[in-house]
Amino acid sequence: MPQNNIQISEQQEYTELLKSIILSRKRGAVPLAYTHTYGCQGNVADGERINGMLSEIGFGFAERPEDADLILYNTCAVREHAEDRVFGNVGALKNLKRRFPSTIIVLCGCMMQQEHVAARIQKSFPFVNLVFGTHALPRFPELLFKVITGGRRVFEIADSEGAITEGLPIHRDGEFKAWVPIMYGCNNFCTYCIVPHVRGRERSREPQIILDEIQGLVSAGYKDITLLGQNVNSYGKTLAEPLSFAELLRQIALIEGDFWIRFMTSHPKDCNQELLEVMASSTKIAKHLHLPFQSGSNKILTAMNRKYTIEHYLELAAKAKELMPELCITSDIIVGFPNEERADFLQTLEVLRRVEFASLFTFIFSPRKGTPAAEMEDSLPHEEKAKWFAELLKAQEEYSAKVTNRLLGKELKVLVDSQSESGILKGRTEGNIIIELEGDASLIGSFVKVEVTQAKTWVIKGEIL
Ligand code: SAH
Ligand code: SF4
Ligand code: F3S
């Protein structure tokens, strides 16, 4: 896979040029940027690279858009609701731009990779200065330079084969939790999904680059590291020397230090015994598996192009629990896919009962322009879908409570991650369940041993031992 190092040095030249330019344009004492990322963790990881580039150019970060010289929204296109929020928030910037005409407004990310969206921005939001899609991200300094010096709006949404640009600066949001993309794009083309259309084809980062990045994070004190990809189990196929995801994970777990490694998302068609065995073999690999099944009905799974049967899924989940009795499984579900009938939905509920997920991400089907499912006939009224959706949430409460109740009296390792306003410490278990604790704020960012003393549906309470 080509590594665009030449491109990086070119971008560094633009970064240097921008340093003095932005100093002459700032409103306050220092140039400030306000950035906001929507969507999945992969997009969050992109946002950390955007912030890295902004930081190198010399921007500090503002808490509110009205204080910023540059406002950037890194957008998501996965559901209509996500897009509506972006259009709403961008519309609201019109007045701000009137008050502070020198503010640079930037839109990027998945939503912008779609031509019809860029066209709408071009026409209806003339105060937006720069629009770029996911493929142009490494060229952000160059595009910003063009906007500022050219005095014209810039739109850069061309598709590309999808190389990987290594070596971008990263301004991480957290001090002990980190995201590490191991691959980009997706080849699966589930019929409802826009991701392959806006993120391009699947491509994997070189294992040594990933291992070095994680080694660096562990040395810097990071404790909870999540490997990211739309289908991590398919990692490595595009490498000159192919390597399986299970093998990558095995090598990561050999890095010395006290840390947890997580990964998402696993696709049931590619998740295999080898991976489950590696997971079971190391205490560094968190016993948490995010394994979306989307629907309990084979009729719907086929229409979704998911390429597995629900029997296969149930078998996989059972195998995983057999190997790791303490494993927490989470999942994604879509309710109201075209032609879904009550009987299909009841099969989805049955999967909840069988697997006992710790928690779920649930969505009502949202037609995405350009995907096959958006063209399928869909006669089920939205009110009916909303009813089933509520039913699903209600059903899950019982199973989540079962999972948390099973932890009562257990001794667990917990990563303390924050403190609420009332002074209660919050943390996460290996299974990613929220736990509340009494203790000192100095524990934030460290592992503690805890005894679980109370269990509610979504949260447990414990005492530090
Ligand atoms: N690569 C991951 C999913 C990424 S998108 C995987 O294959 O599991 C995250 C979730 O959003 C999906 O799992 C799906 O449940 C949901 N989703 C994606 N497209 C959607 C759509 N058009 N309508 C409703 N939900 C959708
Ligand atoms: Fe979308 Fe399917 Fe790819 Fe996941 S695997 S990103 S749901 S196309
Ligand atoms: Fe992620 Fe949304 Fe893009 S879910 S890959 S940010 S469409």
Short mmCIF file of C-alpha atoms and ligand atoms in Angstrom, two decimals:
data_model
loop_
_atom_site.label_atom_id
_atom_site.label_comp_id
_atom_site.label_asym_id
_atom_site.label_seq_id
_atom_site.Cartn_x
_atom_site.Cartn_y
_atom_site.Cartn_z
CA MET A 1 0.00 0.00 0.00
CA PRO A 2 1.48 3.40 -0.93
CA GLN A 3 2.55 5.56 1.98
CA ASN A 4 2.29 9.21 1.02
CA ASN A 5 5.36 10.61 2.66
CA ILE A 6 6.01 13.13 -0.09
CA GLN A 7 2.55 14.47 0.46
CA ILE A 8 3.30 14.84 4.17
CA SER A 9 6.38 17.02 3.58
CA GLU A 10 4.36 19.17 1.19
CA GLN A 11 1.68 19.59 3.84
CA GLN A 12 4.33 20.55 6.37
CA GLU A 13 5.35 23.39 4.07
CA TYR A 14 1.77 24.66 4.04
CA THR A 15 1.68 24.32 7.82
CA GLU A 16 4.75 26.58 8.08
CA LEU A 17 3.22 29.15 5.72
CA LEU A 18 -0.05 29.15 7.68
CA LYS A 19 1.68 29.83 11.02
CA SER A 20 2.27 33.53 10.36
CA ILE A 21 -0.90 34.01 8.31
CA ILE A 22 -3.23 32.92 11.10
CA LEU A 23 -1.41 35.13 13.63
CA SER A 24 -2.40 38.16 11.58
CA ARG A 25 -6.07 37.09 11.46
CA LYS A 26 -6.79 36.14 15.07
CA ARG A 27 -9.49 37.96 17.08
CA GLY A 28 -8.10 37.27 20.56
CA ALA A 29 -4.68 36.85 22.12
CA VAL A 30 -4.05 33.53 20.33
CA PRO A 31 -5.66 31.97 17.24
CA LEU A 32 -8.41 29.60 18.36
CA ALA A 33 -10.20 26.73 16.64
CA TYR A 34 -13.47 25.11 17.69
CA THR A 35 -13.84 21.58 16.31
CA HIS A 36 -16.61 19.06 16.77
CA THR A 37 -16.72 15.45 15.54
CA TYR A 38 -19.91 13.47 14.95
CA GLY A 39 -20.23 9.74 14.33
CA CYS A 40 -18.14 6.72 15.11
CA GLN A 41 -14.78 6.31 16.87
CA GLY A 42 -13.08 6.10 13.47
CA ASN A 43 -14.28 9.63 12.83
CA VAL A 44 -13.13 10.65 16.31
CA ALA A 45 -9.68 9.32 15.42
CA ASP A 46 -9.76 11.45 12.25
CA GLY A 47 -10.80 14.42 14.40
CA GLU A 48 -7.70 13.88 16.56
CA ARG A 49 -5.57 14.14 13.42
CA ILE A 50 -7.39 17.28 12.29
CA ASN A 51 -6.78 18.79 15.73
CA GLY A 52 -3.14 17.67 15.44
CA MET A 53 -2.78 19.59 12.18
CA LEU A 54 -4.52 22.65 13.62
CA SER A 55 -2.31 22.54 16.66
CA GLU A 56 0.85 22.43 14.50
CA ILE A 57 -0.42 25.40 12.51
CA GLY A 58 -0.58 27.25 15.83
CA PHE A 59 -4.22 27.09 16.86
CA GLY A 60 -5.32 26.70 20.45
CA PHE A 61 -8.76 25.22 21.11
CA ALA A 62 -11.93 27.11 22.06
CA GLU A 63 -14.77 25.62 24.10
CA ARG A 64 -17.44 27.55 22.19
CA PRO A 65 -17.82 28.33 18.46
CA GLU A 66 -18.32 32.06 19.16
CA ASP A 67 -14.80 32.34 20.59
CA ALA A 68 -13.10 30.72 17.61
CA ASP A 69 -11.33 32.05 14.52
CA LEU A 70 -11.93 28.72 12.79
CA ILE A 71 -14.95 26.45 13.26
CA LEU A 72 -14.82 22.89 11.95
CA TYR A 73 -17.46 20.16 11.93
CA ASN A 74 -16.23 16.64 11.16
CA THR A 75 -19.46 15.01 10.05
CA CYS A 76 -21.16 11.59 9.90
CA ALA A 77 -23.57 10.30 7.25
CA VAL A 78 -24.65 6.99 8.76
CA ARG A 79 -28.26 8.00 9.49
CA GLU A 80 -30.50 10.86 8.46
CA HIS A 81 -30.67 12.12 12.03
CA ALA A 82 -26.88 12.59 12.09
CA GLU A 83 -27.04 14.64 8.90
CA ASP A 84 -29.97 16.74 10.10
CA ARG A 85 -28.04 17.73 13.21
CA VAL A 86 -25.13 18.92 11.11
CA PHE A 87 -27.35 20.97 8.77
CA GLY A 88 -29.00 22.50 11.85
CA ASN A 89 -25.73 23.38 13.52
CA VAL A 90 -24.22 24.76 10.32
CA GLY A 91 -27.32 26.88 9.71
CA ALA A 92 -26.90 28.35 13.18
CA LEU A 93 -23.43 29.63 12.23
CA LYS A 94 -24.90 32.14 9.78
CA ASN A 95 -25.45 34.78 12.47
CA LEU A 96 -22.07 34.15 14.00
CA LYS A 97 -20.40 34.68 10.65
CA ARG A 98 -22.30 37.97 10.32
CA ARG A 99 -20.95 39.12 13.70
CA PHE A 100 -17.40 37.90 12.97
CA PRO A 101 -16.96 37.82 9.18
CA SER A 102 -13.32 36.70 9.37
CA THR A 103 -14.30 33.34 10.96
CA ILE A 104 -13.33 30.41 8.73
CA ILE A 105 -15.99 27.72 8.58
CA VAL A 106 -14.91 24.21 7.60
CA LEU A 107 -17.01 21.07 7.02
CA CYS A 108 -15.39 17.69 6.50
CA GLY A 109 -15.92 13.97 7.11
CA CYS A 110 -18.25 11.31 5.71
CA MET A 111 -21.25 13.50 4.97
CA MET A 112 -19.15 15.78 2.77
CA GLN A 113 -17.86 12.85 0.71
CA GLN A 114 -21.35 12.69 -0.85
CA GLU A 115 -21.82 14.86 -3.92
CA HIS A 116 -25.43 15.78 -3.19
CA VAL A 117 -24.47 17.08 0.25
CA ALA A 118 -21.57 19.16 -1.04
CA ALA A 119 -23.93 20.59 -3.68
CA ARG A 120 -26.44 21.57 -1.02
CA ILE A 121 -23.73 23.28 1.05
CA GLN A 122 -22.51 25.10 -2.04
CA LYS A 123 -25.97 26.41 -2.80
CA SER A 124 -27.61 26.99 0.55
CA PHE A 125 -24.73 27.75 2.92
CA PRO A 126 -22.61 30.41 1.17
CA PHE A 127 -20.84 31.33 4.42
CA VAL A 128 -19.07 27.95 4.57
CA ASN A 129 -15.48 28.47 3.38
CA LEU A 130 -14.07 24.97 3.04
CA VAL A 131 -15.61 21.55 2.42
CA PHE A 132 -13.53 18.40 2.12
CA GLY A 133 -14.31 14.69 2.15
CA THR A 134 -12.65 11.81 3.97
CA HIS A 135 -10.08 11.18 1.24
CA ALA A 136 -8.67 14.73 1.38
CA LEU A 137 -8.07 14.80 5.15
CA PRO A 138 -4.24 14.66 5.00
CA ARG A 139 -4.30 17.71 2.71
CA PHE A 140 -6.13 19.91 5.22
CA PRO A 141 -3.20 22.40 5.60
CA GLU A 142 -3.02 22.89 1.82
CA LEU A 143 -6.78 23.37 1.51
CA LEU A 144 -6.85 25.84 4.39
CA PHE A 145 -3.99 27.77 2.80
CA LYS A 146 -5.96 27.95 -0.47
CA VAL A 147 -9.06 29.26 1.30
CA ILE A 148 -7.20 31.95 3.21
CA THR A 149 -4.93 33.18 0.42
CA GLY A 150 -7.25 32.59 -2.53
CA GLY A 151 -10.23 34.49 -1.15
CA ARG A 152 -12.52 31.81 -2.61
CA ARG A 153 -14.52 28.92 -1.25
CA VAL A 154 -12.82 25.53 -1.67
CA PHE A 155 -14.61 22.20 -2.23
CA GLU A 156 -12.47 19.07 -2.33
CA ILE A 157 -14.56 15.92 -2.38
CA ALA A 158 -12.93 13.83 -5.08
CA ASP A 159 -12.94 10.07 -4.50
CA SER A 160 -9.61 8.30 -4.36
CA GLU A 161 -8.34 4.75 -4.42
CA GLY A 162 -7.65 5.20 -0.75
CA ALA A 163 -4.02 5.20 0.21
CA ILE A 164 -2.98 5.48 3.85
CA THR A 165 -1.14 8.59 4.97
CA GLU A 166 1.04 7.84 7.98
CA GLY A 167 2.81 10.41 10.11
CA LEU A 168 0.04 12.96 10.59
CA PRO A 169 0.26 14.84 13.89
CA ILE A 170 -2.28 13.64 16.50
CA HIS A 171 -3.82 15.78 19.22
CA ARG A 172 -5.46 13.11 21.40
CA ASP A 173 -8.62 13.89 23.37
CA GLY A 174 -7.79 11.60 26.30
CA GLU A 175 -4.81 11.04 28.56
CA PHE A 176 -5.32 7.37 29.32
CA LYS A 177 -7.83 6.16 26.71
CA ALA A 178 -6.73 6.11 23.10
CA TRP A 179 -8.06 5.15 19.67
CA VAL A 180 -5.80 3.43 17.18
CA PRO A 181 -7.16 2.86 13.68
CA ILE A 182 -5.72 -0.37 12.25
CA MET A 183 -7.54 -0.16 8.94
CA TYR A 184 -9.70 2.20 6.93
CA GLY A 185 -12.67 1.78 4.60
CA CYS A 186 -14.97 -1.18 4.10
CA ASN A 187 -15.60 -3.76 1.36
CA ASN A 188 -18.78 -5.30 2.72
CA PHE A 189 -21.50 -3.15 1.21
CA CYS A 190 -24.27 -4.06 3.61
CA THR A 191 -27.27 -2.84 1.63
CA TYR A 192 -28.33 -0.19 4.18
CA CYS A 193 -24.90 1.28 4.80
CA ILE A 194 -23.28 4.44 3.44
CA VAL A 195 -19.84 3.79 4.97
CA PRO A 196 -18.22 1.97 1.99
CA HIS A 197 -19.46 4.78 -0.27
CA VAL A 198 -17.87 7.56 1.78
CA ARG A 199 -14.81 5.80 3.21
CA GLY A 200 -13.58 3.86 0.19
CA ARG A 201 -12.14 0.36 -0.01
CA GLU A 202 -10.70 -1.56 2.90
CA ARG A 203 -6.98 -1.02 3.55
CA SER A 204 -4.82 -1.98 6.52
CA ARG A 205 -2.02 -0.13 8.27
CA GLU A 206 1.36 -1.85 8.49
CA PRO A 207 1.59 -3.95 11.67
CA GLN A 208 4.91 -2.43 12.72
CA ILE A 209 3.46 1.10 12.56
CA ILE A 210 0.52 -0.03 14.72
CA LEU A 211 2.81 -1.79 17.22
CA ASP A 212 5.07 1.28 17.46
CA GLU A 213 2.08 3.56 18.01
CA ILE A 214 0.74 1.34 20.80
CA GLN A 215 4.18 0.99 22.38
CA GLY A 216 4.37 4.80 22.40
CA LEU A 217 0.93 5.08 24.00
CA VAL A 218 1.74 2.53 26.71
CA SER A 219 5.02 4.32 27.49
CA ALA A 220 3.07 7.60 27.74
CA GLY A 221 0.77 6.03 30.36
CA TYR A 222 -2.26 5.10 28.25
CA LYS A 223 -4.26 2.30 29.89
CA ASP A 224 -7.20 1.60 27.62
CA ILE A 225 -6.43 1.33 23.91
CA THR A 226 -9.08 0.53 21.31
CA LEU A 227 -8.14 -0.78 17.87
CA LEU A 228 -10.51 0.56 15.23
CA GLY A 229 -11.81 -0.68 11.90
CA GLN A 230 -15.21 -1.25 10.29
CA ASN A 231 -14.42 -4.96 10.17
CA VAL A 232 -11.29 -5.61 12.24
CA ASN A 233 -11.46 -9.36 11.65
CA SER A 234 -10.62 -8.75 8.03
CA TYR A 235 -7.42 -6.87 9.00
CA GLY A 236 -4.26 -7.52 7.03
CA LYS A 237 -5.63 -8.75 3.74
CA THR A 238 -4.27 -5.76 1.77
CA LEU A 239 -0.77 -5.93 3.25
CA ALA A 240 2.22 -6.93 1.14
CA GLU A 241 2.79 -9.60 3.79
CA PRO A 242 -0.72 -10.51 4.98
CA LEU A 243 -1.22 -10.98 8.72
CA SER A 244 -4.40 -12.02 10.50
CA PHE A 245 -6.10 -9.81 13.06
CA ALA A 246 -5.67 -12.55 15.67
CA GLU A 247 -1.90 -12.51 15.04
CA LEU A 248 -1.76 -8.71 15.28
CA LEU A 249 -3.63 -8.88 18.56
CA ARG A 250 -1.27 -11.57 19.86
CA GLN A 251 1.72 -9.33 19.08
CA ILE A 252 0.11 -6.29 20.70
CA ALA A 253 -0.60 -8.29 23.86
CA LEU A 254 3.14 -9.04 24.11
CA ILE A 255 3.93 -5.33 24.65
CA GLU A 256 5.04 -4.89 28.24
CA GLY A 257 3.01 -2.77 30.65
CA ASP A 258 -0.31 -2.64 32.47
CA PHE A 259 -2.96 -1.82 29.86
CA TRP A 260 -6.14 -3.09 28.24
CA ILE A 261 -6.52 -3.56 24.55
CA ARG A 262 -9.99 -3.49 22.96
CA PHE A 263 -11.15 -3.59 19.37
CA MET A 264 -14.18 -2.76 17.29
CA THR A 265 -16.03 -3.63 15.16
CA SER A 266 -16.06 -7.40 14.68
CA HIS A 267 -18.12 -8.73 11.81
CA PRO A 268 -19.77 -12.11 12.51
CA LYS A 269 -18.82 -13.43 9.08
CA ASP A 270 -15.08 -12.97 9.77
CA CYS A 271 -14.83 -13.39 13.55
CA ASN A 272 -13.30 -16.83 14.15
CA GLN A 273 -12.12 -19.35 16.72
CA GLU A 274 -8.48 -18.23 16.38
CA LEU A 275 -9.43 -14.71 17.44
CA LEU A 276 -11.50 -15.94 20.40
CA GLU A 277 -8.58 -18.10 21.54
CA VAL A 278 -6.15 -15.19 21.40
CA MET A 279 -8.63 -13.08 23.36
CA ALA A 280 -8.92 -15.75 26.01
CA SER A 281 -5.14 -16.19 26.24
CA SER A 282 -4.15 -12.73 27.45
CA THR A 283 -5.22 -10.67 30.46
CA LYS A 284 -4.35 -7.54 28.46
CA ILE A 285 -7.13 -8.17 25.97
CA ALA A 286 -10.34 -6.84 27.54
CA LYS A 287 -13.09 -9.43 27.72
CA HIS A 288 -15.45 -7.37 25.64
CA LEU A 289 -16.67 -8.26 22.17
CA HIS A 290 -18.71 -5.85 20.09
CA LEU A 291 -20.38 -8.17 17.61
CA PRO A 292 -23.28 -6.55 15.71
CA PHE A 293 -25.94 -8.96 14.47
CA GLN A 294 -28.33 -6.31 13.04
CA SER A 295 -31.31 -8.69 12.79
CA GLY A 296 -32.38 -12.08 14.13
CA SER A 297 -34.07 -13.05 10.86
CA ASN A 298 -32.20 -14.80 8.07
CA LYS A 299 -34.58 -13.28 5.55
CA ILE A 300 -33.54 -9.79 6.68
CA LEU A 301 -29.85 -10.71 7.05
CA THR A 302 -29.85 -11.85 3.42
CA ALA A 303 -31.56 -8.65 2.29
CA MET A 304 -28.95 -6.73 4.27
CA ASN A 305 -26.11 -8.63 2.53
CA ARG A 306 -24.61 -9.53 5.90
CA LYS A 307 -23.31 -12.92 4.68
CA TYR A 308 -24.00 -14.98 7.83
CA THR A 309 -27.00 -16.73 9.27
CA ILE A 310 -28.36 -16.11 12.72
CA GLU A 311 -27.51 -19.74 13.57
CA HIS A 312 -23.87 -18.99 12.80
CA TYR A 313 -24.05 -15.89 14.97
CA LEU A 314 -25.55 -17.74 17.93
CA GLU A 315 -22.94 -20.46 17.64
CA LEU A 316 -20.15 -17.88 17.59
CA ALA A 317 -21.55 -16.09 20.65
CA ALA A 318 -21.89 -19.39 22.50
CA LYS A 319 -18.31 -20.41 21.64
CA ALA A 320 -17.02 -17.04 22.83
CA LYS A 321 -18.82 -17.37 26.16
CA GLU A 322 -17.64 -20.92 26.59
CA LEU A 323 -14.02 -19.81 26.14
CA MET A 324 -14.48 -16.66 28.25
CA PRO A 325 -17.30 -17.05 30.78
CA GLU A 326 -16.80 -13.47 31.98
CA LEU A 327 -17.09 -12.01 28.45
CA CYS A 328 -19.42 -9.05 27.84
CA ILE A 329 -20.95 -9.07 24.36
CA THR A 330 -22.51 -5.93 22.89
CA SER A 331 -24.24 -5.50 19.56
CA ASP A 332 -25.87 -3.22 16.98
CA ILE A 333 -29.42 -3.77 15.79
CA ILE A 334 -31.49 -2.17 13.04
CA VAL A 335 -35.26 -2.15 13.49
CA GLY A 336 -37.64 -1.66 10.57
CA PHE A 337 -35.47 -2.70 7.63
CA PRO A 338 -37.57 -2.75 4.40
CA ASN A 339 -39.96 -5.72 4.37
CA GLU A 340 -39.32 -6.58 8.00
CA GLU A 341 -42.37 -8.25 9.46
CA ARG A 342 -43.44 -8.84 13.02
CA ALA A 343 -42.16 -12.42 12.82
CA ASP A 344 -38.69 -11.16 11.82
CA PHE A 345 -38.65 -8.69 14.67
CA LEU A 346 -39.65 -11.40 17.16
CA GLN A 347 -36.60 -13.37 16.02
CA THR A 348 -34.45 -10.36 16.90
CA LEU A 349 -35.96 -10.34 20.38
CA GLU A 350 -35.19 -14.05 20.65
CA VAL A 351 -31.49 -13.36 20.00
CA LEU A 352 -31.49 -10.92 22.92
CA ARG A 353 -32.85 -13.64 25.16
CA ARG A 354 -30.33 -16.22 23.95
CA VAL A 355 -27.16 -14.11 24.05
CA GLU A 356 -27.83 -11.79 27.03
CA PHE A 357 -25.93 -8.78 25.74
CA ALA A 358 -24.43 -6.34 28.23
CA SER A 359 -25.74 -3.44 26.15
CA LEU A 360 -26.95 -2.57 22.68
CA PHE A 361 -26.76 0.17 20.09
CA THR A 362 -30.17 0.19 18.46
CA PHE A 363 -31.29 2.10 15.39
CA ILE A 364 -34.40 2.54 13.31
CA PHE A 365 -33.62 1.94 9.63
CA SER A 366 -32.71 5.16 7.88
CA PRO A 367 -32.65 5.12 4.06
CA ARG A 368 -29.31 6.42 2.73
CA LYS A 369 -29.20 7.85 -0.77
CA GLY A 370 -27.13 5.66 -3.08
CA THR A 371 -27.54 2.44 -1.09
CA PRO A 372 -29.67 -0.49 -2.36
CA ALA A 373 -31.89 -0.59 0.74
CA ALA A 374 -32.99 3.00 0.10
CA GLU A 375 -34.62 1.75 -3.12
CA MET A 376 -36.41 -1.20 -1.48
CA GLU A 377 -40.10 -0.97 -0.89
CA ASP A 378 -40.78 -0.13 2.73
CA SER A 379 -44.43 -0.25 3.71
CA LEU A 380 -44.18 -0.53 7.48
CA PRO A 381 -45.31 2.80 8.99
CA HIS A 382 -42.81 4.68 11.09
CA GLU A 383 -45.09 4.55 14.17
CA GLU A 384 -45.00 0.76 14.02
CA LYS A 385 -41.19 0.77 13.78
CA ALA A 386 -41.03 3.15 16.75
CA LYS A 387 -43.24 0.77 18.75
CA TRP A 388 -41.00 -2.22 18.01
CA PHE A 389 -37.98 -0.09 18.82
CA ALA A 390 -39.38 0.75 22.27
CA GLU A 391 -40.18 -2.93 22.79
CA LEU A 392 -36.60 -3.83 21.98
CA LEU A 393 -35.20 -1.35 24.51
CA LYS A 394 -37.59 -2.59 27.17
CA ALA A 395 -36.63 -6.22 26.55
CA GLN A 396 -32.93 -5.43 26.75
CA GLU A 397 -33.30 -3.90 30.22
CA GLU A 398 -33.96 -7.31 31.70
CA TYR A 399 -30.86 -8.85 30.10
CA SER A 400 -28.58 -5.95 30.99
CA ALA A 401 -29.76 -6.24 34.58
CA LYS A 402 -28.96 -9.97 34.46
CA VAL A 403 -25.42 -9.21 33.29
CA THR A 404 -24.79 -6.57 35.96
CA ASN A 405 -26.38 -8.68 38.73
CA ARG A 406 -24.06 -11.55 37.94
CA LEU A 407 -21.17 -9.26 38.92
CA LEU A 408 -22.42 -8.77 42.50
CA GLY A 409 -19.80 -9.72 45.07
CA LYS A 410 -17.11 -10.19 42.42
CA GLU A 411 -13.64 -8.67 42.58
CA LEU A 412 -12.89 -6.74 39.42
CA LYS A 413 -10.12 -4.66 37.91
CA VAL A 414 -11.50 -1.23 37.04
CA LEU A 415 -10.06 1.75 35.19
CA VAL A 416 -11.13 4.95 36.96
CA ASP A 417 -11.93 7.52 34.28
CA SER A 418 -13.77 10.51 35.74
CA GLN A 419 -15.46 12.13 38.71
CA SER A 420 -19.06 13.35 38.73
CA GLU A 421 -20.00 16.77 40.13
CA SER A 422 -21.20 15.12 43.33
CA GLY A 423 -17.72 13.67 43.83
CA ILE A 424 -18.47 10.04 42.86
CA LEU A 425 -15.69 8.38 40.87
CA LYS A 426 -16.66 6.62 37.67
CA GLY A 427 -14.86 3.88 35.89
CA ARG A 428 -15.19 1.06 33.41
CA THR A 429 -14.86 -2.66 33.87
CA GLU A 430 -13.06 -4.84 31.36
CA GLY A 431 -16.48 -5.57 29.86
CA ASN A 432 -16.95 -1.79 29.48
CA ILE A 433 -19.69 -1.61 32.14
CA ILE A 434 -19.90 1.68 34.04
CA ILE A 435 -19.02 1.42 37.72
CA GLU A 436 -19.42 4.06 40.44
CA LEU A 437 -16.98 4.23 43.34
CA GLU A 438 -16.11 6.31 46.40
CA GLY A 439 -12.54 7.52 46.27
CA ASP A 440 -10.01 10.20 45.60
CA ALA A 441 -9.81 12.05 42.28
CA SER A 442 -6.10 11.27 42.16
CA LEU A 443 -7.12 7.73 41.11
CA ILE A 444 -8.45 8.97 37.76
CA GLY A 445 -6.45 7.30 35.03
CA SER A 446 -5.37 4.30 37.11
CA PHE A 447 -6.48 0.73 37.60
CA VAL A 448 -8.00 -0.22 40.97
CA LYS A 449 -9.23 -3.51 42.46
CA VAL A 450 -12.89 -3.29 43.36
CA GLU A 451 -15.57 -5.40 44.99
CA VAL A 452 -18.97 -5.02 43.36
CA THR A 453 -21.56 -4.11 46.00
CA GLN A 454 -24.64 -3.06 44.01
CA ALA A 455 -26.04 -3.69 40.56
CA LYS A 456 -28.56 -1.58 38.67
CA THR A 457 -29.61 -2.11 35.05
CA TRP A 458 -26.81 -0.21 33.34
CA VAL A 459 -24.47 0.69 36.18
CA ILE A 460 -22.81 -1.15 39.03
CA LYS A 461 -21.41 0.21 42.29
CA GLY A 462 -18.33 -1.00 44.07
CA GLU A 463 -15.84 -0.48 46.87
CA ILE A 464 -12.16 -0.06 46.24
CA LEU A 465 -10.19 -2.82 47.96
N1 SAH B 1 -18.87 -1.66 10.56
C1 SAH B 1 -19.79 -1.81 11.60
C2 SAH B 1 -20.88 -0.78 11.66
C3 SAH B 1 -20.65 0.63 11.36
S1 SAH B 1 -22.07 1.65 11.33
C4 SAH B 1 -20.47 -3.16 11.45
O1 SAH B 1 -20.52 -3.72 10.39
O2 SAH B 1 -21.04 -3.61 12.42
C5 SAH B 1 -22.70 1.40 12.98
C6 SAH B 1 -24.09 0.87 13.02
O3 SAH B 1 -25.00 1.80 12.49
C7 SAH B 1 -24.34 -0.39 12.22
O4 SAH B 1 -23.90 -1.53 12.89
C8 SAH B 1 -25.83 -0.37 12.03
O5 SAH B 1 -26.48 -1.01 13.10
C9 SAH B 1 -26.16 1.12 12.06
N2 SAH B 1 -26.52 1.62 10.73
C10 SAH B 1 -25.73 1.73 9.65
N3 SAH B 1 -26.43 2.19 8.59
C11 SAH B 1 -27.70 2.39 9.03
C12 SAH B 1 -28.90 2.83 8.40
N4 SAH B 1 -28.94 3.18 7.14
N5 SAH B 1 -30.02 2.91 9.17
C13 SAH B 1 -30.00 2.55 10.47
N6 SAH B 1 -28.89 2.12 11.10
C14 SAH B 1 -27.75 2.02 10.40
FE1 SF4 B 2 -21.36 -0.67 6.91
FE2 SF4 B 2 -21.52 -3.29 6.70
FE3 SF4 B 2 -19.19 -2.08 6.29
FE4 SF4 B 2 -20.20 -2.20 8.72
S1 SF4 B 2 -19.54 -3.95 7.51
S2 SF4 B 2 -19.33 -0.40 7.74
S3 SF4 B 2 -22.38 -2.03 8.37
S4 SF4 B 2 -21.02 -1.88 5.03
FE1 F3S B 3 -18.34 6.67 11.04
FE2 F3S B 3 -20.53 7.98 10.41
FE3 F3S B 3 -18.54 7.88 8.74
S1 F3S B 3 -20.43 6.10 11.51
S2 F3S B 3 -17.47 5.97 9.12
S3 F3S B 3 -18.54 8.84 10.77
S4 F3S B 3 -20.67 7.71 8.21
#
